[in-house]
mmCIF file of the C-alpha atoms, coordinates in Angstrom:
data_MODEL
# 
_entry.id   MODEL 
# 
loop_
_atom_site.group_PDB 
_atom_site.id 
_atom_site.type_symbol 
_atom_site.label_atom_id 
_atom_site.label_alt_id 
_atom_site.label_comp_id 
_atom_site.label_asym_id 
_atom_site.label_entity_id 
_atom_site.label_seq_id 
_atom_site.pdbx_PDB_ins_code 
_atom_site.Cartn_x 
_atom_site.Cartn_y 
_atom_site.Cartn_z 
_atom_site.occupancy 
_atom_site.B_iso_or_equiv 
_atom_site.pdbx_formal_charge 
_atom_site.auth_seq_id 
_atom_site.auth_comp_id 
_atom_site.auth_asym_id 
_atom_site.auth_atom_id 
_atom_site.pdbx_PDB_model_num 
ATOM 1   C CA . MET A 1 1   ? -13.404 -68.923 -11.314 1.00 0.00 ? 1   MET A CA 1 
ATOM 2   C CA . LYS A 1 2   ? -9.302  -66.512 -9.943  1.00 0.00 ? 2   LYS A CA 1 
ATOM 3   C CA . LYS A 1 3   ? -9.812  -64.283 -13.357 1.00 0.00 ? 3   LYS A CA 1 
ATOM 4   C CA . ASN A 1 4   ? -13.288 -63.982 -11.828 1.00 0.00 ? 4   ASN A CA 1 
ATOM 5   C CA . THR A 1 5   ? -12.326 -63.387 -8.424  1.00 0.00 ? 5   THR A CA 1 
ATOM 6   C CA . LEU A 1 6   ? -9.706  -61.207 -9.669  1.00 0.00 ? 6   LEU A CA 1 
ATOM 7   C CA . THR A 1 7   ? -11.875 -58.796 -11.626 1.00 0.00 ? 7   THR A CA 1 
ATOM 8   C CA . ILE A 1 8   ? -14.429 -58.646 -8.511  1.00 0.00 ? 8   ILE A CA 1 
ATOM 9   C CA . ILE A 1 9   ? -12.077 -56.851 -6.721  1.00 0.00 ? 9   ILE A CA 1 
ATOM 10  C CA . ILE A 1 10  ? -10.521 -54.648 -9.471  1.00 0.00 ? 10  ILE A CA 1 
ATOM 11  C CA . LEU A 1 11  ? -14.475 -53.053 -9.641  1.00 0.00 ? 11  LEU A CA 1 
ATOM 12  C CA . THR A 1 12  ? -14.480 -52.975 -6.140  1.00 0.00 ? 12  THR A CA 1 
ATOM 13  C CA . LEU A 1 13  ? -11.697 -51.340 -5.526  1.00 0.00 ? 13  LEU A CA 1 
ATOM 14  C CA . THR A 1 14  ? -12.027 -49.302 -8.551  1.00 0.00 ? 14  THR A CA 1 
ATOM 15  C CA . VAL A 1 15  ? -15.803 -48.339 -7.434  1.00 0.00 ? 15  VAL A CA 1 
ATOM 16  C CA . ILE A 1 16  ? -14.392 -47.684 -3.548  1.00 0.00 ? 16  ILE A CA 1 
ATOM 17  C CA . ASN A 1 17  ? -11.641 -45.461 -5.654  1.00 0.00 ? 17  ASN A CA 1 
ATOM 18  C CA . LEU A 1 18  ? -15.139 -43.347 -7.382  1.00 0.00 ? 18  LEU A CA 1 
ATOM 19  C CA . VAL A 1 19  ? -16.573 -42.737 -3.665  1.00 0.00 ? 19  VAL A CA 1 
ATOM 20  C CA . LEU A 1 20  ? -13.618 -41.761 -1.748  1.00 0.00 ? 20  LEU A CA 1 
ATOM 21  C CA . ASN A 1 21  ? -12.947 -39.410 -4.852  1.00 0.00 ? 21  ASN A CA 1 
ATOM 22  C CA . VAL A 1 22  ? -16.617 -37.885 -4.739  1.00 0.00 ? 22  VAL A CA 1 
ATOM 23  C CA . LEU A 1 23  ? -16.187 -37.631 -0.470  1.00 0.00 ? 23  LEU A CA 1 
ATOM 24  C CA . ILE A 1 24  ? -13.281 -35.328 -1.851  1.00 0.00 ? 24  ILE A CA 1 
ATOM 25  C CA . ILE A 1 25  ? -14.775 -33.348 -4.095  1.00 0.00 ? 25  ILE A CA 1 
ATOM 26  C CA . PHE A 1 26  ? -17.607 -32.649 -2.304  1.00 0.00 ? 26  PHE A CA 1 
ATOM 27  C CA . SER A 1 27  ? -16.405 -31.919 1.152   1.00 0.00 ? 27  SER A CA 1 
ATOM 28  C CA . VAL A 1 28  ? -12.790 -31.017 1.434   1.00 0.00 ? 28  VAL A CA 1 
ATOM 29  C CA . LEU A 1 29  ? -13.152 -28.896 -1.787  1.00 0.00 ? 29  LEU A CA 1 
ATOM 30  C CA . PRO A 1 30  ? -15.435 -26.423 0.080   1.00 0.00 ? 30  PRO A CA 1 
ATOM 31  C CA . MET A 1 31  ? -13.402 -25.982 3.075   1.00 0.00 ? 31  MET A CA 1 
ATOM 32  C CA . ALA A 1 32  ? -10.627 -25.256 1.367   1.00 0.00 ? 32  ALA A CA 1 
ATOM 33  C CA . ASP A 1 33  ? -12.441 -22.746 -0.531  1.00 0.00 ? 33  ASP A CA 1 
ATOM 34  C CA . LYS A 1 34  ? -13.482 -20.718 2.248   1.00 0.00 ? 34  LYS A CA 1 
ATOM 35  C CA . THR A 1 35  ? -9.947  -21.099 3.353   1.00 0.00 ? 35  THR A CA 1 
ATOM 36  C CA . ASN A 1 36  ? -8.192  -19.182 0.779   1.00 0.00 ? 36  ASN A CA 1 
ATOM 37  C CA . ASN A 1 37  ? -11.694 -16.841 0.987   1.00 0.00 ? 37  ASN A CA 1 
ATOM 38  C CA . LEU A 1 38  ? -10.791 -16.179 4.602   1.00 0.00 ? 38  LEU A CA 1 
ATOM 39  C CA . ILE A 1 39  ? -7.029  -15.664 3.770   1.00 0.00 ? 39  ILE A CA 1 
ATOM 40  C CA . THR A 1 40  ? -7.935  -13.462 1.285   1.00 0.00 ? 40  THR A CA 1 
ATOM 41  C CA . LYS A 1 41  ? -10.203 -11.397 3.290   1.00 0.00 ? 41  LYS A CA 1 
ATOM 42  C CA . VAL A 1 42  ? -6.761  -10.878 5.682   1.00 0.00 ? 42  VAL A CA 1 
ATOM 43  C CA . ALA A 1 43  ? -4.409  -10.063 3.361   1.00 0.00 ? 43  ALA A CA 1 
ATOM 44  C CA . GLU A 1 44  ? -6.682  -7.144  2.106   1.00 0.00 ? 44  GLU A CA 1 
ATOM 45  C CA . VAL A 1 45  ? -6.806  -5.649  5.477   1.00 0.00 ? 45  VAL A CA 1 
ATOM 46  C CA . VAL A 1 46  ? -3.557  -6.043  5.975   1.00 0.00 ? 46  VAL A CA 1 
ATOM 47  C CA . ASP A 1 47  ? -2.767  -4.339  2.824   1.00 0.00 ? 47  ASP A CA 1 
ATOM 48  C CA . LEU A 1 48  ? -5.659  -1.550  3.977   1.00 0.00 ? 48  LEU A CA 1 
ATOM 49  C CA . GLU A 1 49  ? -3.526  -1.166  7.533   1.00 0.00 ? 49  GLU A CA 1 
ATOM 50  C CA . ILE A 1 50  ? 0.152   -0.182  4.995   1.00 0.00 ? 50  ILE A CA 1 
ATOM 51  C CA . ALA A 1 51  ? -1.447  1.219   2.405   1.00 0.00 ? 51  ALA A CA 1 
ATOM 52  C CA . PRO A 1 52  ? -0.163  4.724   1.861   1.00 0.00 ? 52  PRO A CA 1 
ATOM 53  C CA . GLN A 1 53  ? -1.878  8.100   2.731   1.00 0.00 ? 53  GLN A CA 1 
ATOM 54  C CA . PHE A 1 54  ? -1.546  9.599   0.147   1.00 0.00 ? 54  PHE A CA 1 
ATOM 55  C CA . LYS A 1 55  ? -3.270  9.713   -3.319  1.00 0.00 ? 55  LYS A CA 1 
ATOM 56  C CA . THR A 1 56  ? -1.691  6.575   -5.723  1.00 0.00 ? 56  THR A CA 1 
ATOM 57  C CA . ASP A 1 57  ? -4.091  7.117   -8.104  1.00 0.00 ? 57  ASP A CA 1 
ATOM 58  C CA . GLU A 1 58  ? -2.029  10.377  -9.181  1.00 0.00 ? 58  GLU A CA 1 
ATOM 59  C CA . PRO A 1 59  ? 0.282   10.249  -11.824 1.00 0.00 ? 59  PRO A CA 1 
ATOM 60  C CA . ALA A 1 60  ? 3.815   10.776  -10.690 1.00 0.00 ? 60  ALA A CA 1 
ATOM 61  C CA . LEU A 1 61  ? 5.650   13.826  -11.776 1.00 0.00 ? 61  LEU A CA 1 
ATOM 62  C CA . ASN A 1 62  ? 8.259   14.387  -14.220 1.00 0.00 ? 62  ASN A CA 1 
ATOM 63  C CA . VAL A 1 63  ? 11.303  15.750  -13.166 1.00 0.00 ? 63  VAL A CA 1 
ATOM 64  C CA . GLY A 1 64  ? 11.238  18.649  -14.895 1.00 0.00 ? 64  GLY A CA 1 
ATOM 65  C CA . ASP A 1 65  ? 7.679   19.232  -13.269 1.00 0.00 ? 65  ASP A CA 1 
ATOM 66  C CA . ILE A 1 66  ? 9.562   19.307  -9.956  1.00 0.00 ? 66  ILE A CA 1 
ATOM 67  C CA . ASP A 1 67  ? 11.291  22.939  -7.987  1.00 0.00 ? 67  ASP A CA 1 
ATOM 68  C CA . SER A 1 68  ? 13.260  21.742  -5.181  1.00 0.00 ? 68  SER A CA 1 
ATOM 69  C CA . ARG A 1 69  ? 14.198  24.603  -2.892  1.00 0.00 ? 69  ARG A CA 1 
ATOM 70  C CA . THR A 1 70  ? 16.324  23.867  0.681   1.00 0.00 ? 70  THR A CA 1 
ATOM 71  C CA . ILE A 1 71  ? 15.447  25.046  3.588   1.00 0.00 ? 71  ILE A CA 1 
ATOM 72  C CA . THR A 1 72  ? 17.929  27.375  5.380   1.00 0.00 ? 72  THR A CA 1 
ATOM 73  C CA . THR A 1 73  ? 18.050  28.315  8.970   1.00 0.00 ? 73  THR A CA 1 
ATOM 74  C CA . ALA A 1 74  ? 17.755  31.640  10.401  1.00 0.00 ? 74  ALA A CA 1 
ATOM 75  C CA . ASP A 1 75  ? 21.739  32.051  10.447  1.00 0.00 ? 75  ASP A CA 1 
ATOM 76  C CA . GLY A 1 76  ? 21.470  30.940  5.840   1.00 0.00 ? 76  GLY A CA 1 
ATOM 77  C CA . SER A 1 77  ? 22.857  27.260  7.209   1.00 0.00 ? 77  SER A CA 1 
ATOM 78  C CA . THR A 1 78  ? 21.547  24.654  4.904   1.00 0.00 ? 78  THR A CA 1 
ATOM 79  C CA . LYS A 1 79  ? 22.549  22.245  8.170   1.00 0.00 ? 79  LYS A CA 1 
ATOM 80  C CA . HIS A 1 80  ? 19.547  22.095  10.490  1.00 0.00 ? 80  HIS A CA 1 
ATOM 81  C CA . THR A 1 81  ? 20.743  20.998  14.227  1.00 0.00 ? 81  THR A CA 1 
ATOM 82  C CA . VAL A 1 82  ? 17.967  19.701  16.382  1.00 0.00 ? 82  VAL A CA 1 
ATOM 83  C CA . SER A 1 83  ? 18.423  18.213  20.172  1.00 0.00 ? 83  SER A CA 1 
ATOM 84  C CA . VAL A 1 84  ? 16.376  14.845  20.887  1.00 0.00 ? 84  VAL A CA 1 
ATOM 85  C CA . PRO A 1 85  ? 16.335  13.226  23.582  1.00 0.00 ? 85  PRO A CA 1 
ATOM 86  C CA . GLY A 1 86  ? 18.037  10.289  24.882  1.00 0.00 ? 86  GLY A CA 1 
ATOM 87  C CA . SER A 1 87  ? 17.250  7.135   27.424  1.00 0.00 ? 87  SER A CA 1 
ATOM 88  C CA . ASP A 1 88  ? 20.767  7.705   29.163  1.00 0.00 ? 88  ASP A CA 1 
ATOM 89  C CA . GLY A 1 89  ? 19.647  11.569  29.923  1.00 0.00 ? 89  GLY A CA 1 
ATOM 90  C CA . LYS A 1 90  ? 21.448  12.932  27.503  1.00 0.00 ? 90  LYS A CA 1 
ATOM 91  C CA . ASN A 1 91  ? 21.326  15.215  24.871  1.00 0.00 ? 91  ASN A CA 1 
ATOM 92  C CA . HIS A 1 92  ? 21.739  14.063  21.877  1.00 0.00 ? 92  HIS A CA 1 
ATOM 93  C CA . TYR A 1 93  ? 22.002  16.102  17.978  1.00 0.00 ? 93  TYR A CA 1 
ATOM 94  C CA . VAL A 1 94  ? 20.340  15.072  14.562  1.00 0.00 ? 94  VAL A CA 1 
ATOM 95  C CA . VAL A 1 95  ? 22.397  17.198  11.666  1.00 0.00 ? 95  VAL A CA 1 
ATOM 96  C CA . THR A 1 96  ? 20.109  17.105  8.588   1.00 0.00 ? 96  THR A CA 1 
ATOM 97  C CA . GLY A 1 97  ? 20.023  18.869  5.378   1.00 0.00 ? 97  GLY A CA 1 
ATOM 98  C CA . VAL A 1 98  ? 15.854  19.443  4.014   1.00 0.00 ? 98  VAL A CA 1 
ATOM 99  C CA . VAL A 1 99  ? 14.823  19.795  0.741   1.00 0.00 ? 99  VAL A CA 1 
ATOM 100 C CA . VAL A 1 100 ? 11.185  20.584  0.034   1.00 0.00 ? 100 VAL A CA 1 
ATOM 101 C CA . SER A 1 101 ? 10.109  19.543  -3.494  1.00 0.00 ? 101 SER A CA 1 
ATOM 102 C CA . LEU A 1 102 ? 6.963   21.650  -5.011  1.00 0.00 ? 102 LEU A CA 1 
ATOM 103 C CA . ASP A 1 103 ? 4.704   20.673  -7.823  1.00 0.00 ? 103 ASP A CA 1 
ATOM 104 C CA . ALA A 1 104 ? 5.051   23.146  -10.314 1.00 0.00 ? 104 ALA A CA 1 
ATOM 105 C CA . THR A 1 105 ? 2.017   21.717  -12.281 1.00 0.00 ? 105 THR A CA 1 
ATOM 106 C CA . HIS A 1 106 ? -0.315  22.657  -9.784  1.00 0.00 ? 106 HIS A CA 1 
ATOM 107 C CA . GLU A 1 107 ? -2.630  25.407  -9.803  1.00 0.00 ? 107 GLU A CA 1 
ATOM 108 C CA . ASP A 1 108 ? -1.146  26.943  -6.296  1.00 0.00 ? 108 ASP A CA 1 
ATOM 109 C CA . TYR A 1 109 ? 2.538   26.778  -7.737  1.00 0.00 ? 109 TYR A CA 1 
ATOM 110 C CA . LYS A 1 110 ? 2.490   30.640  -8.917  1.00 0.00 ? 110 LYS A CA 1 
ATOM 111 C CA . LYS A 1 111 ? 1.162   32.053  -5.472  1.00 0.00 ? 111 LYS A CA 1 
ATOM 112 C CA . TYR A 1 112 ? 3.246   30.084  -3.233  1.00 0.00 ? 112 TYR A CA 1 
ATOM 113 C CA . SER A 1 113 ? 6.556   30.075  -5.046  1.00 0.00 ? 113 SER A CA 1 
ATOM 114 C CA . GLU A 1 114 ? 7.146   33.720  -5.116  1.00 0.00 ? 114 GLU A CA 1 
ATOM 115 C CA . GLY A 1 115 ? 6.898   34.030  -1.605  1.00 0.00 ? 115 GLY A CA 1 
ATOM 116 C CA . PHE A 1 116 ? 8.296   31.112  -0.460  1.00 0.00 ? 116 PHE A CA 1 
ATOM 117 C CA . ASP A 1 117 ? 11.907  31.737  0.734   1.00 0.00 ? 117 ASP A CA 1 
ATOM 118 C CA . ASN A 1 118 ? 9.561   34.272  2.964   1.00 0.00 ? 118 ASN A CA 1 
ATOM 119 C CA . SER A 1 119 ? 8.339   30.645  4.408   1.00 0.00 ? 119 SER A CA 1 
ATOM 120 C CA . MET A 1 120 ? 12.277  28.726  5.505   1.00 0.00 ? 120 MET A CA 1 
ATOM 121 C CA . ALA A 1 121 ? 11.730  30.080  8.804   1.00 0.00 ? 121 ALA A CA 1 
ATOM 122 C CA . LEU A 1 122 ? 8.442   28.497  9.342   1.00 0.00 ? 122 LEU A CA 1 
ATOM 123 C CA . ILE A 1 123 ? 9.244   25.462  8.172   1.00 0.00 ? 123 ILE A CA 1 
ATOM 124 C CA . SER A 1 124 ? 12.264  25.384  9.971   1.00 0.00 ? 124 SER A CA 1 
ATOM 125 C CA . SER A 1 125 ? 10.628  25.573  13.130  1.00 0.00 ? 125 SER A CA 1 
ATOM 126 C CA . LYS A 1 126 ? 8.263   22.884  11.847  1.00 0.00 ? 126 LYS A CA 1 
ATOM 127 C CA . VAL A 1 127 ? 11.393  20.441  11.265  1.00 0.00 ? 127 VAL A CA 1 
ATOM 128 C CA . ASP A 1 128 ? 12.547  21.361  14.793  1.00 0.00 ? 128 ASP A CA 1 
ATOM 129 C CA . SER A 1 129 ? 9.249   20.588  16.012  1.00 0.00 ? 129 SER A CA 1 
ATOM 130 C CA . VAL A 1 130 ? 8.815   17.096  14.451  1.00 0.00 ? 130 VAL A CA 1 
ATOM 131 C CA . ILE A 1 131 ? 12.426  15.584  15.033  1.00 0.00 ? 131 ILE A CA 1 
ATOM 132 C CA . SER A 1 132 ? 12.374  16.854  18.539  1.00 0.00 ? 132 SER A CA 1 
ATOM 133 C CA . SER A 1 133 ? 9.490   15.002  19.168  1.00 0.00 ? 133 SER A CA 1 
ATOM 134 C CA . TYR A 1 134 ? 11.289  12.100  19.085  1.00 0.00 ? 134 TYR A CA 1 
ATOM 135 C CA . THR A 1 135 ? 14.128  10.210  21.008  1.00 0.00 ? 135 THR A CA 1 
ATOM 136 C CA . TYR A 1 136 ? 17.536  9.460   20.501  1.00 0.00 ? 136 TYR A CA 1 
ATOM 137 C CA . GLU A 1 137 ? 16.663  5.568   20.288  1.00 0.00 ? 137 GLU A CA 1 
ATOM 138 C CA . ASN A 1 138 ? 14.153  5.511   18.016  1.00 0.00 ? 138 ASN A CA 1 
ATOM 139 C CA . VAL A 1 139 ? 15.158  8.573   15.527  1.00 0.00 ? 139 VAL A CA 1 
ATOM 140 C CA . LEU A 1 140 ? 16.846  6.927   13.103  1.00 0.00 ? 140 LEU A CA 1 
ATOM 141 C CA . ALA A 1 141 ? 14.697  3.958   12.320  1.00 0.00 ? 141 ALA A CA 1 
ATOM 142 C CA . SER A 1 142 ? 11.712  6.775   11.986  1.00 0.00 ? 142 SER A CA 1 
ATOM 143 C CA . LYS A 1 143 ? 13.445  8.638   9.292   1.00 0.00 ? 143 LYS A CA 1 
ATOM 144 C CA . ASN A 1 144 ? 10.766  7.654   7.050   1.00 0.00 ? 144 ASN A CA 1 
ATOM 145 C CA . GLU A 1 145 ? 7.978   8.281   9.276   1.00 0.00 ? 145 GLU A CA 1 
ATOM 146 C CA . ILE A 1 146 ? 9.891   11.807  9.840   1.00 0.00 ? 146 ILE A CA 1 
ATOM 147 C CA . GLN A 1 147 ? 9.508   12.490  6.499   1.00 0.00 ? 147 GLN A CA 1 
ATOM 148 C CA . GLU A 1 148 ? 6.075   11.591  6.248   1.00 0.00 ? 148 GLU A CA 1 
ATOM 149 C CA . GLN A 1 149 ? 4.692   13.545  9.014   1.00 0.00 ? 149 GLN A CA 1 
ATOM 150 C CA . LEU A 1 150 ? 7.034   16.387  7.418   1.00 0.00 ? 150 LEU A CA 1 
ATOM 151 C CA . LEU A 1 151 ? 5.399   16.080  4.611   1.00 0.00 ? 151 LEU A CA 1 
ATOM 152 C CA . GLN A 1 152 ? 1.932   16.581  6.475   1.00 0.00 ? 152 GLN A CA 1 
ATOM 153 C CA . GLU A 1 153 ? 3.203   19.691  8.577   1.00 0.00 ? 153 GLU A CA 1 
ATOM 154 C CA . VAL A 1 154 ? 4.336   21.944  5.898   1.00 0.00 ? 154 VAL A CA 1 
ATOM 155 C CA . ARG A 1 155 ? 0.936   21.061  3.682   1.00 0.00 ? 155 ARG A CA 1 
ATOM 156 C CA . SER A 1 156 ? -0.855  21.759  6.571   1.00 0.00 ? 156 SER A CA 1 
ATOM 157 C CA . LEU A 1 157 ? 1.069   25.290  7.272   1.00 0.00 ? 157 LEU A CA 1 
ATOM 158 C CA . PHE A 1 158 ? 0.299   26.155  2.833   1.00 0.00 ? 158 PHE A CA 1 
ATOM 159 C CA . GLN A 1 159 ? -2.848  24.731  3.094   1.00 0.00 ? 159 GLN A CA 1 
ATOM 160 C CA . SER A 1 160 ? -2.138  22.808  -0.261  1.00 0.00 ? 160 SER A CA 1 
ATOM 161 C CA . ASP A 1 161 ? -0.560  20.100  -1.784  1.00 0.00 ? 161 ASP A CA 1 
ATOM 162 C CA . VAL A 1 162 ? 1.787   21.607  -4.248  1.00 0.00 ? 162 VAL A CA 1 
ATOM 163 C CA . ILE A 1 163 ? 4.136   20.400  -1.660  1.00 0.00 ? 163 ILE A CA 1 
ATOM 164 C CA . TYR A 1 164 ? 5.736   17.403  -3.654  1.00 0.00 ? 164 TYR A CA 1 
ATOM 165 C CA . ASP A 1 165 ? 7.399   16.169  -1.462  1.00 0.00 ? 165 ASP A CA 1 
ATOM 166 C CA . VAL A 1 166 ? 9.674   16.714  1.825   1.00 0.00 ? 166 VAL A CA 1 
ATOM 167 C CA . SER A 1 167 ? 12.947  14.811  1.679   1.00 0.00 ? 167 SER A CA 1 
ATOM 168 C CA . LEU A 1 168 ? 15.856  14.952  4.605   1.00 0.00 ? 168 LEU A CA 1 
ATOM 169 C CA . GLN A 1 169 ? 19.781  14.853  3.269   1.00 0.00 ? 169 GLN A CA 1 
ATOM 170 C CA . GLY A 1 170 ? 22.562  13.395  5.423   1.00 0.00 ? 170 GLY A CA 1 
ATOM 171 C CA . PHE A 1 171 ? 20.721  12.539  8.409   1.00 0.00 ? 171 PHE A CA 1 
ATOM 172 C CA . THR A 1 172 ? 23.357  12.295  10.796  1.00 0.00 ? 172 THR A CA 1 
ATOM 173 C CA . VAL A 1 173 ? 22.450  11.713  14.668  1.00 0.00 ? 173 VAL A CA 1 
ATOM 174 C CA . GLN A 1 174 ? 25.293  12.012  17.321  1.00 0.00 ? 174 GLN A CA 1 
# 
């Protein structure tokens, strides 16, 4: 009799375990699926907001296909000195070199590369206006943002995407 009672208890616990497993499969897993879908959608939205604004499907250029030009100021210097306001009421200065890279494989390259030296004053003016729009407190943290803004400004100046990149070299803030 004891063996039968023990068998009945084990059988009852096994059936209860089976019922609980079925309950978990049909109630908890769909909720986990919905939560997973929600997390995926939020992650996609975040990726869209921080995605680069340029075309990422373009193949990267080889080093031999990039023509880099150092921008000079009106006095022939390769260093640009730009005054930026500070919250302390004093003027501070940013000293940087600017290099514009052209895509030598672009269809407009020949057209713009020949007269590029004549555009240095305009590009230098764009550099001054973009950098001076920042304050002393946020200019260092915004170096990449300044480069992107300069890239867009120079591309709009030339009205072509023959300009591959704009980089700031020796970026010093005083």
